[in-house]
Every structure is written in C-alpha cells, then in structure tokens.
Amino acid sequence: MTRIHLIKKPLRMLRVLYLVGFFFSVHLALTAYVNSTFLGQYINPNLVGVLFAISYLIGIIGVILIPKILNKVGGYKTILFLILINILTLSSLFFLKSVYLLVPLFITYIVINIMISFSIDIFVENFSENKSTGKIRGLFLTIINFAWVFAPLLTGFVLSNNSPSKIYLISSFFVIPVLFIFLFRFKKFKDPKYNHLSIKKSLLIIKKNKDIKKIFQISFLLQFFYAWMVIYMPIYLIQYIGFGWDKIGIIFTIMLLPFILFELPLGKLADTRLGEKEILIIGFIIIAISTLIIPFLKTTNVFVWALVLFLTRTGASAIQVMSETYFFKKTKIEDMEVIGLFRGLSNFAWVLAPLLASLFLIFFNYKYLFLVLGILMIGGIYLSSVVQDTK
C-alpha cells in the first residue's frame, strides 16, 4: 500500500465523519432548546432542572463505563447499538401518553446521546493527525454548528403549530442516516489498542499535568454556561420577555452563527500563529460581558436579543474550539479513560448547573440567573491566563 493511499484513507473517513457529525447534531439541536419546555408540560417546572441533573449524572456513569465496553465489543458494534436505542427512544417520546414513561425515556435519551457523542469523538480522533488537530477539530465543530444554526428555524416552525412532541419524531429522521453511514462505511474499523487506565490513575495524570487540569476546569465552566442557557433561556424568553417560538427560532439562529463563522478560522489560527491561551482569554472576556447584559434587557426587540446572545456565543465558540484543540493535542487516542473523564467532568456541569439553578430560583428572580452566570465566566479569564500554549 502506497503512502499516498495511507494518507487519503484517513482524510476520506474524516469526511464521512463530518457528515455523521452534521446529521447527529441536527437531531440534538432540534430537541436541545425544547426539552425544558416539553418537560414542563408534564412535570412541575421547578423539577425540570432536577430531572436534567439526574440524567447527566447517569450519563457520567455511562461515559466511565464505555471504554470497557469498547474494549470488549469494539467501537463499530457499540455505536450501532447505541444509535438503534436512540431512534427507539425518540419515537417513544413522540408517542408518549404517560408521565410515568416520560422520566425513564428522557433519561435514556440524554444518557445514550452522551455515550454516542463520546464514541464519535473516538472515531474522529482515530483518523486525526496531531499536527492538524486544531484544523480538524475546528472544521468538525464548524460542520456540527451548521446543524445547530439550521435546527432552531425548523423547531420554531414545528412549535408554531403547537406540536412539541413532533420535534422528537422529526429528530429521529436525522439519526437514521447516521445509522446507515456507520453500518456500511465502518465495517472494517479497527479499534486501536487502548491503555486501560483506572479513573484513579486518570485523575493522577490530570493532577500532574497542570495544563490539562486547567483545560478540564475551562471546559467545565463552558458546559456550565451551556447548561444554564439551554435549559433556562427558552423559559425566560417565553415566560418573562413574552416571545413565541416563531421569534425565538430567529433569535437562536442568529445567536448560533458565531459557531459557523469563527471556529474554523480560530482552529487554524491556533495551529499556525496565535496560541490557545490568548484566544481563550478573549473568549471569556466577551462571554462574561455579554452575559452580564442579559438581566438588564427590557426590550422585546428580536434583533437586540439576537445581538446580545450572538455575542455570548462569539465568546463560547472561541472557548469551545480552543479547549477541544488544546485537550486533544495533549492526549492520545489510547488515553481512553482520560478522554472519558474529560467528557464526564464536562457532563458533571450539566448535573451541578440545574441543581444550583433550582436552588437559586427558590430565593431569587429568574433574570438574576444570568447575572450570576456572567460573574462565573469572569473566573475563566484567570484560568485561561495560566494555561501554557502548546506551541
């Protein structure tokens, strides 16, 4: 086999995985901003955050267990099984009639998607070269974010007809291509030899490597931001500002544009000129200031809200691509449990954030959630300033 052929094969498989990332992300994005309002129709709105916390806690356990599953079963069979369960769960949520079925089905949906996301990461990392990690991760995230921009418009259209459960059925249609792509294109996927590290040893690796430790903390902050925004921003815009889903769809589409516009160029920039540190600092400055503005907005002007939320995601896009790039430059495909812990700790933010928010809302007004969130993002500026660039 020639060297050219060896080079072309990873590139070809990466292109296939980019397509996987797009379809899978459309399905995630369709439901992401609807989940909290959908759940609120069946259970006490104050318990929505608790249900999210329970779901992500079990998801962390899933991420911890999946390396062992991959070692025994292999990535190909594992991801096919997870995708099948996902399709069945989405279909069941559409036909749901009983609140007693809602809770286990929703938990299953969250857990399965966390595990699928982890598995896709392993496939992408397997076909990536370390020197191009920033470019590959930047392109992958950009393609994923095209899906996140497209989805709110479709969500707004569906929900304008007052059919929230239809979102889950439509979402399942986008998972079916993912199933067939893995089924036919990755039959011959060869799992790498994974170093089976214990969680204790993984924690020791992180403790010894200060840079990885800081990236874990940065990723945690970003996921905390996402959790509060995804769960509580739709409720805030509907119940306190007075927007309908037709307008929210437009706002969220504009809001998510930075993930398309900035992540790919920033990934390339981190590989060539600037280091990750500088971009992370700028990202946290932008996200902190723009989030602090939210509690003071009284207007019902769609484009003012779109602009402010656009700025929050401008900061988030910089933080996301830099933290991903930095982490995967510092790890190897064999470091399965370290990667798992990275995802698990990020998901822990989705456990802690809704629990703290539920407690906070007992004593304070809804809008002050975002004031606290902005203050927390200021802490990311310090964390970024002590990170050592990979260059």
Coordinates of C-alpha atoms in Angstrom, one line a residue:
M1 CA 0.0 0.0 0.0
T2 CA 1.4 3.4 -1.0
R3 CA 2.0 6.3 1.4
I4 CA -0.5 8.4 -0.7
H5 CA -3.2 5.8 -0.2
L6 CA -2.5 5.7 3.6
I7 CA -2.8 9.5 3.7
K8 CA -6.0 9.6 1.6
K9 CA -7.9 7.0 3.7
P10 CA -7.9 8.9 7.0
L11 CA -9.0 12.1 5.0
R12 CA -11.8 10.2 3.3
M13 CA -13.0 8.7 6.6
L14 CA -12.9 12.1 8.2
R15 CA -15.1 13.5 5.5
V16 CA -17.6 10.7 6.3
L17 CA -17.4 11.5 10.0
Y18 CA -18.1 15.2 9.2
L19 CA -21.3 14.1 7.5
V20 CA -22.1 12.0 10.6
G21 CA -21.5 15.0 12.8
F22 CA -23.9 17.1 10.8
F23 CA -26.9 14.7 10.9
F24 CA -26.3 13.7 14.5
S25 CA -26.1 17.4 15.6
V26 CA -29.3 18.4 13.7
H27 CA -31.1 15.7 15.8
L28 CA -29.5 17.0 19.0
A29 CA -30.2 20.7 18.2
L30 CA -33.8 20.1 17.3
T31 CA -34.6 18.9 20.8
A32 CA -32.0 20.8 22.9
Y33 CA -33.9 24.0 23.4
V34 CA -37.3 22.3 23.6
N35 CA -36.6 19.7 26.2
S36 CA -37.1 22.0 29.2
T37 CA -40.4 23.5 28.0
F38 CA -41.6 20.0 26.8
L39 CA -40.8 18.5 30.2
G40 CA -42.6 21.5 31.9
Q41 CA -45.9 20.3 30.3
Y42 CA -45.8 17.0 32.2
I43 CA -44.0 17.8 35.5
N44 CA -43.6 20.7 37.9
P45 CA -41.3 23.3 36.2
N46 CA -39.3 23.5 39.4
L47 CA -38.4 19.8 39.0
V48 CA -37.2 20.1 35.3
G49 CA -33.7 21.1 36.5
V50 CA -33.6 18.1 38.8
L51 CA -34.5 15.7 36.0
F52 CA -31.7 17.1 33.9
A53 CA -29.3 16.7 36.8
I54 CA -30.3 13.0 37.3
S55 CA -30.0 12.3 33.5
Y56 CA -26.5 13.8 33.2
L57 CA -25.3 12.1 36.4
I58 CA -26.2 8.7 34.9
G59 CA -24.6 9.9 31.7
I60 CA -21.3 10.4 33.5
I61 CA -21.5 6.8 34.7
G62 CA -22.1 5.8 31.0
V63 CA -19.0 7.7 29.9
I64 CA -16.9 6.0 32.6
L65 CA -18.2 2.5 31.5
I66 CA -18.0 2.9 27.8
P67 CA -14.2 2.4 27.5
K68 CA -14.6 -1.1 29.0
I69 CA -17.5 -1.7 26.6
L70 CA -15.4 -0.6 23.6
N71 CA -12.5 -2.9 24.6
K72 CA -14.8 -5.9 24.8
V73 CA -17.3 -5.2 22.0
G74 CA -15.5 -2.7 19.7
G75 CA -16.4 0.7 18.5
Y76 CA -18.4 -0.4 15.5
K77 CA -20.9 -2.7 17.3
T78 CA -21.2 -0.3 20.2
I79 CA -22.1 2.7 18.2
L80 CA -24.6 0.8 16.1
F81 CA -26.4 -0.5 19.2
L82 CA -26.5 3.0 20.8
I83 CA -27.9 4.6 17.7
L84 CA -30.7 2.0 17.5
I85 CA -31.6 2.6 21.1
N86 CA -31.6 6.4 20.4
I87 CA -34.1 6.0 17.5
L88 CA -36.4 3.9 19.5
T89 CA -36.3 6.4 22.4
L90 CA -37.1 9.3 20.2
S91 CA -40.0 7.5 18.6
S92 CA -41.3 6.6 22.1
L93 CA -41.1 10.2 23.2
F94 CA -43.3 11.2 20.2
F95 CA -46.0 8.6 21.1
L96 CA -45.7 9.3 24.8
K97 CA -49.0 9.4 26.7
S98 CA -48.0 8.7 30.3
V99 CA -45.9 10.9 32.6
Y100 CA -44.6 7.7 34.2
L101 CA -42.9 6.8 30.9
L102 CA -41.6 10.3 30.3
V103 CA -39.0 10.2 33.1
P104 CA -37.2 7.0 32.1
L105 CA -37.4 7.7 28.4
F106 CA -36.0 11.2 28.8
I107 CA -33.1 9.9 31.0
T108 CA -32.4 7.2 28.4
Y109 CA -32.4 9.8 25.6
I110 CA -29.8 12.0 27.4
V111 CA -27.6 9.1 28.5
I112 CA -27.5 7.5 25.1
N113 CA -26.6 10.7 23.4
I114 CA -23.8 11.4 25.8
M115 CA -22.4 7.9 25.0
I116 CA -22.8 8.3 21.2
S117 CA -21.0 11.7 21.3
F118 CA -18.1 10.1 23.2
S119 CA -18.0 7.3 20.6
I120 CA -18.0 9.7 17.7
D121 CA -15.1 11.5 19.3
I122 CA -13.1 8.3 19.4
F123 CA -13.7 7.7 15.6
V124 CA -12.6 11.3 14.8
E125 CA -9.5 11.1 17.0
N126 CA -8.6 7.8 15.4
F127 CA -8.3 9.3 11.9
S128 CA -6.7 12.6 13.0
E129 CA -3.1 13.6 12.9
N130 CA -1.8 15.5 16.0
K131 CA -0.2 18.4 13.9
S132 CA -3.6 19.1 12.3
T133 CA -5.7 18.7 15.4
G134 CA -6.8 22.3 15.5
K135 CA -7.8 22.4 11.9
I136 CA -9.7 19.0 12.1
R137 CA -11.5 19.9 15.3
G138 CA -12.3 23.4 14.0
L139 CA -13.7 22.0 10.8
F140 CA -15.6 19.3 12.6
L141 CA -17.1 21.7 15.1
T142 CA -18.0 24.2 12.3
I143 CA -19.9 21.5 10.4
I144 CA -21.7 20.5 13.6
N145 CA -22.6 24.1 14.2
F146 CA -24.2 24.4 10.8
A147 CA -26.7 21.9 12.1
W148 CA -27.2 23.9 15.3
V149 CA -28.0 27.0 13.3
F150 CA -30.4 25.3 10.9
A151 CA -32.3 23.5 13.6
P152 CA -33.9 26.4 15.6
L153 CA -35.7 27.6 12.4
L154 CA -37.3 24.1 12.0
T155 CA -38.0 23.9 15.7
G156 CA -39.8 27.3 15.6
F157 CA -41.9 26.2 12.6
V158 CA -43.0 23.0 14.2
L159 CA -43.7 24.6 17.6
S160 CA -45.7 27.4 15.9
N161 CA -48.2 24.7 15.2
N162 CA -48.3 23.7 18.9
S163 CA -46.9 20.2 18.4
P164 CA -43.8 20.0 20.7
S165 CA -43.8 16.2 20.7
K166 CA -43.4 16.2 16.9
I167 CA -39.8 17.5 17.4
Y168 CA -38.7 14.1 18.7
L169 CA -40.2 12.3 15.7
I170 CA -38.5 14.7 13.2
S171 CA -35.3 14.4 15.2
S172 CA -35.3 10.6 14.8
F173 CA -35.3 11.0 11.0
F174 CA -31.9 12.7 11.2
V175 CA -30.5 9.8 13.2
I176 CA -31.4 7.2 10.6
P177 CA -28.7 8.4 8.1
V178 CA -26.1 8.2 10.9
L179 CA -27.1 4.5 11.5
F180 CA -26.6 3.6 7.8
I181 CA -23.3 5.5 7.5
F182 CA -21.8 3.6 10.4
L183 CA -23.3 0.3 9.2
F184 CA -21.8 0.4 5.7
R185 CA -18.8 2.7 5.9
F186 CA -17.1 1.5 9.2
K187 CA -17.5 -2.3 8.9
K188 CA -13.7 -2.7 8.8
F189 CA -12.9 -0.2 11.5
K190 CA -10.0 -1.5 13.6
D191 CA -10.1 -0.4 17.2
P192 CA -6.7 0.9 18.4
K193 CA -5.0 -0.7 21.4
Y194 CA -6.4 1.3 24.3
N195 CA -4.4 1.8 27.5
H196 CA -6.8 0.6 30.1
L197 CA -6.3 3.3 32.9
S198 CA -8.3 3.4 36.1
I199 CA -10.2 6.6 37.0
K200 CA -7.8 7.0 39.9
K201 CA -4.8 6.9 37.6
S202 CA -6.5 9.2 35.1
L203 CA -7.1 11.7 38.0
L204 CA -3.4 11.5 38.9
I205 CA -2.4 12.2 35.3
I206 CA -4.6 15.3 35.3
K207 CA -3.3 16.4 38.7
K208 CA 0.3 16.1 37.5
N209 CA -0.4 17.9 34.2
K210 CA -1.4 21.4 35.3
D211 CA -2.3 22.4 31.7
I212 CA -4.8 19.6 31.3
K213 CA -6.2 20.3 34.7
K214 CA -6.8 23.9 33.7
I215 CA -8.5 22.8 30.4
F216 CA -10.7 20.5 32.4
Q217 CA -11.8 23.5 34.5
I218 CA -12.3 25.7 31.5
S219 CA -14.4 23.0 29.8
F220 CA -16.4 22.7 33.0
L221 CA -17.2 26.4 33.0
L222 CA -18.2 26.4 29.4
Q223 CA -20.6 23.4 29.9
F224 CA -22.0 25.1 32.9
F225 CA -22.7 28.1 30.7
Y226 CA -24.4 25.9 28.1
A227 CA -26.5 24.1 30.7
W228 CA -28.0 27.3 32.2
M229 CA -28.5 28.8 28.7
V230 CA -30.1 25.8 27.1
I231 CA -32.4 24.9 30.0
Y232 CA -33.4 28.3 31.2
M233 CA -33.1 30.8 28.3
P234 CA -36.1 29.4 26.4
I235 CA -38.2 29.5 29.5
Y236 CA -37.0 33.1 30.3
L237 CA -37.8 34.3 26.8
I238 CA -41.2 32.8 26.7
Q239 CA -42.5 33.4 30.2
Y240 CA -40.7 36.7 31.2
I241 CA -40.0 38.5 27.9
G242 CA -43.1 37.3 26.0
F243 CA -41.6 35.8 22.8
G244 CA -43.2 33.0 20.9
W245 CA -41.3 30.1 19.3
D246 CA -41.5 31.8 15.9
K247 CA -39.4 34.7 17.2
I248 CA -37.2 32.5 19.4
G249 CA -36.3 30.4 16.3
I250 CA -35.0 33.5 14.6
I251 CA -33.1 34.7 17.7
F252 CA -31.5 31.4 18.3
T253 CA -30.5 31.0 14.6
I254 CA -28.7 34.4 14.7
M255 CA -27.3 33.6 18.2
L256 CA -25.6 30.4 17.0
L257 CA -23.9 31.9 13.9
P258 CA -20.5 32.5 15.6
F259 CA -20.0 28.8 15.8
I260 CA -20.0 28.7 12.0
L261 CA -18.2 31.9 11.4
F262 CA -15.3 31.7 13.9
E263 CA -14.5 28.2 15.0
L264 CA -12.7 27.0 11.8
P265 CA -10.5 30.1 11.4
L266 CA -9.7 30.1 15.1
G267 CA -8.7 26.4 14.9
K268 CA -6.4 27.2 12.0
L269 CA -5.0 30.2 13.9
A270 CA -4.2 28.1 16.9
D271 CA -2.2 25.7 14.6
T272 CA -0.2 28.4 12.9
R273 CA 0.0 31.8 14.6
L274 CA -1.6 32.6 17.9
G275 CA -1.7 30.2 20.8
E276 CA -4.7 28.8 22.5
K277 CA -4.2 30.9 25.6
E278 CA -4.8 34.3 24.0
I279 CA -7.9 33.2 22.2
L280 CA -9.3 31.6 25.4
I281 CA -8.8 34.9 27.3
I282 CA -10.6 37.0 24.6
G283 CA -13.4 34.4 24.5
F284 CA -14.0 34.6 28.3
I285 CA -14.0 38.4 28.2
I286 CA -16.6 38.5 25.5
I287 CA -18.8 35.8 27.1
A288 CA -18.7 37.4 30.5
I289 CA -19.6 41.0 29.4
S290 CA -22.4 39.9 27.1
T291 CA -24.0 37.6 29.6
L292 CA -23.9 40.3 32.3
I293 CA -26.0 42.5 30.0
I294 CA -28.9 40.0 29.8
P295 CA -30.6 40.7 33.2
F296 CA -30.9 44.4 32.3
L297 CA -32.5 43.9 28.9
K298 CA -36.2 45.0 29.0
T299 CA -36.8 45.3 25.2
T300 CA -38.9 42.9 23.1
N301 CA -36.9 43.8 20.0
V302 CA -35.9 40.5 18.4
F303 CA -32.7 41.8 16.9
V304 CA -31.4 43.4 20.1
W305 CA -31.8 40.0 21.9
A306 CA -30.3 38.2 18.9
L307 CA -27.3 40.6 19.0
V308 CA -26.6 40.1 22.7
L309 CA -27.0 36.3 22.5
F310 CA -24.8 36.4 19.4
L311 CA -22.0 38.0 21.5
T312 CA -22.4 35.3 24.2
R313 CA -21.8 32.6 21.6
T314 CA -19.0 34.5 20.0
G315 CA -17.1 34.1 23.2
A316 CA -18.3 30.5 23.6
S317 CA -17.2 29.5 20.1
A318 CA -13.6 30.7 20.9
I319 CA -13.6 28.9 24.2
Q320 CA -15.0 25.7 22.7
V321 CA -12.7 25.2 19.8
M322 CA -9.6 26.2 21.9
S323 CA -10.4 23.9 24.8
E324 CA -11.1 21.0 22.4
T325 CA -7.9 21.6 20.4
Y326 CA -5.7 22.0 23.4
F327 CA -7.1 18.9 25.1
F328 CA -6.7 16.6 22.1
K329 CA -3.2 17.9 21.4
K330 CA -2.3 16.9 25.0
T331 CA -3.8 13.4 24.8
K332 CA -3.6 10.3 22.6
I333 CA -6.3 8.0 21.2
E334 CA -5.1 5.3 23.6
D335 CA -5.9 7.5 26.6
M336 CA -9.5 6.4 26.6
E337 CA -10.3 7.0 30.2
V338 CA -8.7 10.4 30.3
I339 CA -10.8 11.4 27.3
G340 CA -13.8 9.8 29.1
L341 CA -13.1 11.8 32.2
F342 CA -12.9 14.9 30.1
R343 CA -16.4 14.3 28.8
G344 CA -17.6 13.1 32.1
L345 CA -16.5 16.2 34.0
S346 CA -18.0 18.4 31.3
N347 CA -21.3 16.5 31.8
F348 CA -20.9 17.0 35.5
A349 CA -21.6 20.7 34.8
W350 CA -25.0 19.6 33.5
V351 CA -25.6 17.9 36.8
L352 CA -24.4 20.8 39.0
A353 CA -25.8 23.7 36.9
P354 CA -29.6 22.8 37.0
L355 CA -29.4 21.8 40.7
L356 CA -27.8 25.1 41.6
A357 CA -30.3 26.9 39.4
S358 CA -33.3 25.1 41.0
L359 CA -32.0 26.1 44.5
F360 CA -31.3 29.7 43.3
L361 CA -34.8 30.2 41.9
I362 CA -36.3 29.5 45.3
F363 CA -34.9 32.7 46.6
F364 CA -34.2 35.0 43.6
N365 CA -35.7 36.3 40.5
Y366 CA -35.3 34.3 37.2
K367 CA -33.3 37.0 35.5
Y368 CA -30.5 37.1 38.1
L369 CA -29.5 33.6 36.9
F370 CA -27.7 35.2 34.1
L371 CA -26.1 37.8 36.3
V372 CA -24.5 35.1 38.4
L373 CA -23.6 33.2 35.2
G374 CA -21.7 36.3 33.8
I375 CA -19.8 36.6 37.1
L376 CA -18.8 32.9 36.9
M377 CA -17.5 33.4 33.4
I378 CA -15.1 36.1 34.7
G379 CA -13.3 33.3 36.5
G380 CA -12.5 31.7 33.1
I381 CA -10.3 34.7 32.3
Y382 CA -7.9 33.8 35.2
L383 CA -7.9 30.1 34.3
S384 CA -7.0 30.9 30.7
S385 CA -4.2 33.2 31.7
V386 CA -2.3 30.5 33.5
V387 CA -2.6 27.9 30.6
Q388 CA 0.7 27.2 28.8
D389 CA 0.4 27.3 25.0
T390 CA 1.1 24.1 23.0
K391 CA 3.3 26.0 20.5

